[in-house]
CSV table of C-alpha atoms in Angstrom, one decimal:
chain,number,residue,atom,x,y,z
A,290,GLN,CA,27.8,-20.2,14.8
A,291,ARG,CA,28.2,-17.3,17.2
A,292,VAL,CA,26.2,-15.0,14.9
A,293,GLN,CA,23.4,-17.5,14.6
A,294,GLN,CA,23.4,-18.1,18.3
A,295,ALA,CA,23.3,-14.4,19.1
A,296,LEU,CA,20.3,-14.0,16.8
A,297,SER,CA,18.4,-16.9,18.3
A,298,GLU,CA,19.2,-16.0,21.9
A,299,GLY,CA,18.7,-12.3,21.6
A,300,HIS,CA,22.4,-11.4,22.3
A,301,LEU,CA,22.6,-8.8,19.6
A,302,VAL,CA,22.6,-5.5,21.3
A,303,PRO,CA,22.8,-1.8,20.2
A,304,PHE,CA,25.6,0.5,21.2
A,305,PHE,CA,25.2,4.2,20.9
A,306,GLN,CA,28.0,6.5,19.7
A,307,PRO,CA,27.2,10.2,20.1
A,308,ILE,CA,27.0,12.7,17.2
A,309,ARG,CA,27.5,16.3,18.3
A,310,HIS,CA,27.3,19.8,17.0
A,311,THR,CA,30.9,20.9,16.2
A,312,GLY,CA,30.3,24.4,17.3
A,313,SER,CA,28.5,24.0,20.7
A,314,GLY,CA,29.3,20.3,21.4
A,315,THR,CA,25.6,19.8,22.2
A,316,PRO,CA,24.2,16.3,21.4
A,317,PHE,CA,22.5,15.8,18.1
A,318,GLY,CA,22.0,12.1,17.9
A,319,PHE,CA,23.6,8.6,18.0
A,320,GLU,CA,25.0,6.2,15.4
A,321,ILE,CA,23.7,2.7,16.3
A,322,LEU,CA,26.4,0.1,16.3
A,323,ALA,CA,25.8,-3.7,16.5
A,324,ARG,CA,27.4,-5.7,19.2
A,325,ILE,CA,27.2,-9.4,20.3
A,326,ARG,CA,27.0,-9.7,24.0
A,327,GLU,CA,29.0,-12.7,25.4
A,328,GLY,CA,29.0,-12.7,29.2
A,329,ASP,CA,30.6,-9.4,30.4
A,330,THR,CA,32.2,-8.7,27.0
A,331,HIS,CA,30.9,-7.3,23.7
A,332,ILE,CA,32.1,-8.2,20.2
A,333,SER,CA,32.1,-5.3,17.8
A,334,ALA,CA,30.4,-5.5,14.4
A,335,GLY,CA,33.8,-5.4,12.6
A,336,GLU,CA,34.5,-8.9,13.9
A,337,PHE,CA,31.3,-10.5,12.7
A,338,ILE,CA,29.4,-8.4,10.1
A,339,GLU,CA,31.3,-9.8,7.1
A,340,THR,CA,30.6,-13.4,8.3
A,341,ALA,CA,26.9,-12.4,8.7
A,342,GLU,CA,26.8,-11.1,5.2
A,343,GLU,CA,28.5,-14.3,3.8
A,344,LEU,CA,25.9,-16.4,5.7
A,345,GLY,CA,23.0,-14.3,4.4
A,346,LEU,CA,22.2,-13.1,7.9
A,347,ALA,CA,23.0,-9.4,7.5
A,348,ARG,CA,19.3,-8.5,7.2
A,349,GLN,CA,18.4,-10.4,10.4
A,350,VAL,CA,21.2,-8.6,12.2
A,351,ASP,CA,19.9,-5.2,11.0
A,352,GLU,CA,16.3,-6.0,12.0
A,353,ALA,CA,17.4,-7.3,15.4
A,354,ILE,CA,19.4,-4.2,16.1
A,355,PHE,CA,16.6,-1.9,14.9
A,356,HIS,CA,14.0,-3.6,17.2
A,357,ALA,CA,16.4,-3.7,20.1
A,358,THR,CA,17.2,0.0,19.8
A,359,LEU,CA,13.6,1.1,19.6
A,360,SER,CA,12.8,-1.1,22.6
A,361,ARG,CA,15.7,0.3,24.6
A,362,LEU,CA,14.6,3.9,24.0
A,363,LYS,CA,11.0,3.0,24.9
A,364,GLN,CA,12.2,1.7,28.2
A,365,MET,CA,14.8,4.4,28.8
A,366,PRO,CA,13.6,7.7,27.2
A,367,VAL,CA,16.2,10.2,26.2
A,368,GLY,CA,15.7,13.9,26.6
A,369,GLY,CA,14.8,15.8,23.4
A,370,THR,CA,14.4,14.1,20.1
A,371,PRO,CA,17.9,12.6,19.2
A,372,ARG,CA,18.4,11.4,15.7
A,373,LEU,CA,19.2,7.7,15.4
A,374,PHE,CA,21.5,6.8,12.6
A,375,PHE,CA,21.2,3.1,11.4
A,376,ASN,CA,23.5,1.3,9.0
A,377,LEU,CA,21.7,-0.9,6.6
A,378,SER,CA,23.0,-3.8,4.6
A,379,ALA,CA,22.2,-4.4,0.9
A,380,ARG,CA,19.9,-7.2,1.8
A,381,THR,CA,17.9,-5.0,4.2
A,382,ILE,CA,17.6,-2.3,1.6
A,383,GLY,CA,16.4,-4.9,-0.9
A,384,ASN,CA,13.6,-6.0,1.4
A,385,GLU,CA,11.1,-3.4,0.3
A,386,GLY,CA,8.3,-4.6,2.5
A,387,TRP,CA,10.3,-4.2,5.7
A,388,MET,CA,11.7,-0.9,4.6
A,389,ARG,CA,8.3,0.6,4.0
A,390,GLY,CA,7.2,-0.7,7.4
A,391,ILE,CA,9.8,1.3,9.3
A,392,PRO,CA,7.6,4.4,10.0
A,393,ASP,CA,4.8,2.4,11.5
A,394,LEU,CA,7.3,0.3,13.5
A,395,VAL,CA,8.9,3.5,14.9
A,396,ARG,CA,5.6,5.1,15.8
A,397,ALA,CA,4.5,1.8,17.6
A,398,HIS,CA,7.5,2.3,19.9
A,399,GLY,CA,6.4,5.9,20.8
A,400,LEU,CA,9.1,7.5,18.7
A,401,SER,CA,8.8,9.8,15.7
A,402,PRO,CA,10.0,8.9,12.1
A,403,GLU,CA,11.7,12.3,12.1
A,404,GLN,CA,14.2,10.8,14.5
A,405,ILE,CA,15.3,8.1,12.2
A,406,VAL,CA,18.2,8.5,9.7
A,407,LEU,CA,19.1,5.5,7.5
A,408,GLU,CA,22.7,5.4,6.4
A,409,ILE,CA,23.6,4.0,2.9
A,410,THR,CA,26.9,3.6,1.1
A,411,GLU,CA,27.7,2.9,-2.6
A,412,ARG,CA,28.0,-0.8,-1.9
A,413,GLU,CA,24.5,-1.0,-0.5
A,414,ALA,CA,22.9,1.3,-3.0
A,415,LEU,CA,24.2,0.0,-6.2
A,416,PRO,CA,22.5,-3.4,-6.5
A,417,GLN,CA,19.0,-1.9,-6.2
A,418,PHE,CA,19.5,1.6,-7.3
A,419,GLU,CA,16.2,2.2,-9.1
A,420,SER,CA,14.0,0.7,-6.4
A,421,LEU,CA,16.0,2.5,-3.7
A,422,LEU,CA,15.1,5.8,-5.3
A,423,ARG,CA,11.4,5.1,-5.0
A,424,ILE,CA,11.6,3.8,-1.4
A,425,MET,CA,13.7,6.8,-0.3
A,426,GLU,CA,11.2,9.3,-1.8
A,427,ASP,CA,8.3,7.6,0.0
A,428,LEU,CA,10.1,7.2,3.3
A,429,ARG,CA,11.2,10.8,3.3
A,430,ALA,CA,7.6,11.8,2.8
A,431,GLU,CA,6.9,9.9,6.0
A,432,GLY,CA,9.5,12.0,7.9
A,433,LEU,CA,12.6,9.7,7.7
A,434,SER,CA,16.0,11.1,6.7
A,435,PHE,CA,18.9,9.5,4.8
A,436,ALA,CA,22.7,9.9,5.1
A,437,LEU,CA,25.3,9.1,2.5
A,438,ASP,CA,27.9,7.3,4.5
A,439,ASP,CA,31.7,7.1,4.0
A,440,PHE,CA,31.5,9.9,1.4
A,441,GLY,CA,34.7,10.1,-0.6
A,442,SER,CA,35.7,6.5,-0.1
A,443,GLY,CA,34.5,5.3,-3.5
A,444,PHE,CA,34.7,6.5,-7.1
A,445,SER,CA,30.9,7.0,-7.4
A,446,SER,CA,30.3,9.1,-4.3
A,447,PHE,CA,29.7,12.3,-6.3
A,448,LEU,CA,27.3,10.5,-8.7
A,449,TYR,CA,25.2,9.2,-5.8
A,450,LEU,CA,25.1,12.7,-4.3
A,451,LYS,CA,23.6,13.9,-7.6
A,452,TYR,CA,20.9,11.2,-7.8
A,453,LEU,CA,20.0,10.2,-4.2
A,454,SER,CA,17.8,12.5,-2.1
A,455,VAL,CA,19.8,12.5,1.1
A,456,ASP,CA,19.9,14.9,4.0
A,457,TYR,CA,23.4,14.3,5.5
A,458,VAL,CA,26.8,13.6,4.1
A,459,LYS,CA,29.1,11.6,6.4
A,460,ILE,CA,32.7,12.4,5.4
A,461,GLU,CA,34.9,9.3,5.2
A,462,GLY,CA,37.0,9.1,8.4
A,463,SER,CA,40.3,8.7,6.6
A,464,PHE,CA,40.1,12.3,5.4
A,465,VAL,CA,39.3,13.5,9.0
A,466,ARG,CA,41.7,11.5,11.1
A,467,ASN,CA,44.8,13.4,9.9
A,468,LEU,CA,43.1,16.7,9.2
A,469,ALA,CA,45.5,18.6,11.5
A,470,THR,CA,48.6,17.3,9.9
A,471,ASP,CA,47.9,16.7,6.2
A,472,PRO,CA,46.9,19.7,4.1
A,473,ARG,CA,45.5,17.5,1.4
A,474,ASP,CA,42.9,16.1,3.8
A,475,ARG,CA,41.9,19.6,4.7
A,476,ILE,CA,41.4,20.5,1.0
A,477,MET,CA,39.2,17.4,0.6
A,478,VAL,CA,37.1,18.1,3.6
A,479,GLU,CA,36.6,21.7,2.7
A,480,HIS,CA,35.5,20.9,-0.8
A,481,ILE,CA,33.1,18.1,0.3
A,482,HIS,CA,31.6,20.4,2.9
A,483,GLY,CA,31.3,23.3,0.4
A,484,MET,CA,29.6,21.1,-2.2
A,485,ALA,CA,27.2,19.5,0.3
A,486,SER,CA,26.3,22.9,1.7
A,487,LYS,CA,25.4,24.1,-1.8
A,488,PHE,CA,23.2,21.0,-2.2
A,489,GLY,CA,21.5,22.1,1.1
A,490,LEU,CA,22.9,19.1,3.0
A,491,LYS,CA,24.4,18.8,6.5
A,492,THR,CA,27.9,17.4,6.9
A,493,ILE,CA,29.1,15.0,9.6
A,494,ALA,CA,32.8,14.3,10.1
A,495,GLU,CA,33.7,10.8,11.3
A,496,PHE,CA,36.8,9.7,13.2
A,497,VAL,CA,37.1,13.0,15.2
A,498,GLU,CA,39.7,12.0,17.8
A,499,ASP,CA,41.2,15.2,19.3
A,500,GLN,CA,40.5,18.8,20.1
A,501,GLU,CA,42.7,20.2,17.3
A,502,THR,CA,40.7,18.3,14.7
A,503,CYS,CA,37.5,19.5,16.3
A,504,ALA,CA,38.6,23.1,16.1
A,505,LEU,CA,39.5,22.7,12.4
A,506,LEU,CA,36.2,21.2,11.6
A,507,ARG,CA,34.5,24.1,13.3
A,508,GLU,CA,36.6,26.5,11.3
A,509,ILE,CA,35.7,24.8,8.0
A,510,GLY,CA,32.0,24.9,9.0
A,511,ILE,CA,31.3,21.1,9.4
A,512,ASP,CA,27.9,20.8,11.0
A,513,TYR,CA,28.4,17.7,13.2
A,514,GLY,CA,31.2,15.4,14.4
A,515,GLN,CA,31.4,11.8,15.5
A,516,GLY,CA,34.4,10.0,17.0
A,517,TYR,CA,36.2,9.3,20.3
A,518,TYR,CA,36.7,13.0,21.0
A,519,TYR,CA,32.9,13.3,21.3
A,520,GLY,CA,32.3,10.0,23.0
A,521,TYR,CA,32.9,6.3,22.8
A,522,PRO,CA,30.1,3.8,21.9
A,523,LYS,CA,28.2,2.8,25.0
A,524,ASP,CA,25.4,0.3,25.7
A,525,ALA,CA,23.0,3.2,26.7
A,526,PRO,CA,22.4,6.6,25.1
A,527,ALA,CA,24.2,9.3,27.1
């Protein structure tokens, strides 16, 4: 009921979590996170997204957040050309007409398709793998980029890296969170980064929560970081 009400009343809002260069700490972009606004509080996606998927509303949530983000940036321009990372559900990826309309939608809001990065995971990619390959090729030709999210969390991560034309690899946060204390996590992160680099891809570490982890990521050569150390999600890009 709350999800349906949020959709009908326009209470689904985007929050922006910064992604920064690990070396300089300068801003690179934002991951867009869905929230439901209820009065002065906001409900995080973790509390409602599974319900939305069960109700068949995940696509409407994705589209609402996409439109709300573009409208927010049109009203509140951000300096430079920040990359905007959007998570997409399997239902959204399966809506080929909407997916192919993203470049025109972005341009209509005064932004560039080059600013848009669509995040996909194994779960979302698997049901429509063949059609996704075609859509990705066409959207990349329009300027959009793709990120393979939660890399290392599933058994097929490496297989998807071979067949999907992505631009970024987002390293699963469970490998990053304890990087400073668990040598096994460091080995995993080093190998994922080394392999991604040889593929010509940029790496993004998730769940970066302290300075020691940041320093280790910089030493390993990870390109970008995301997590509370770099900034909490906020209702405006900053």
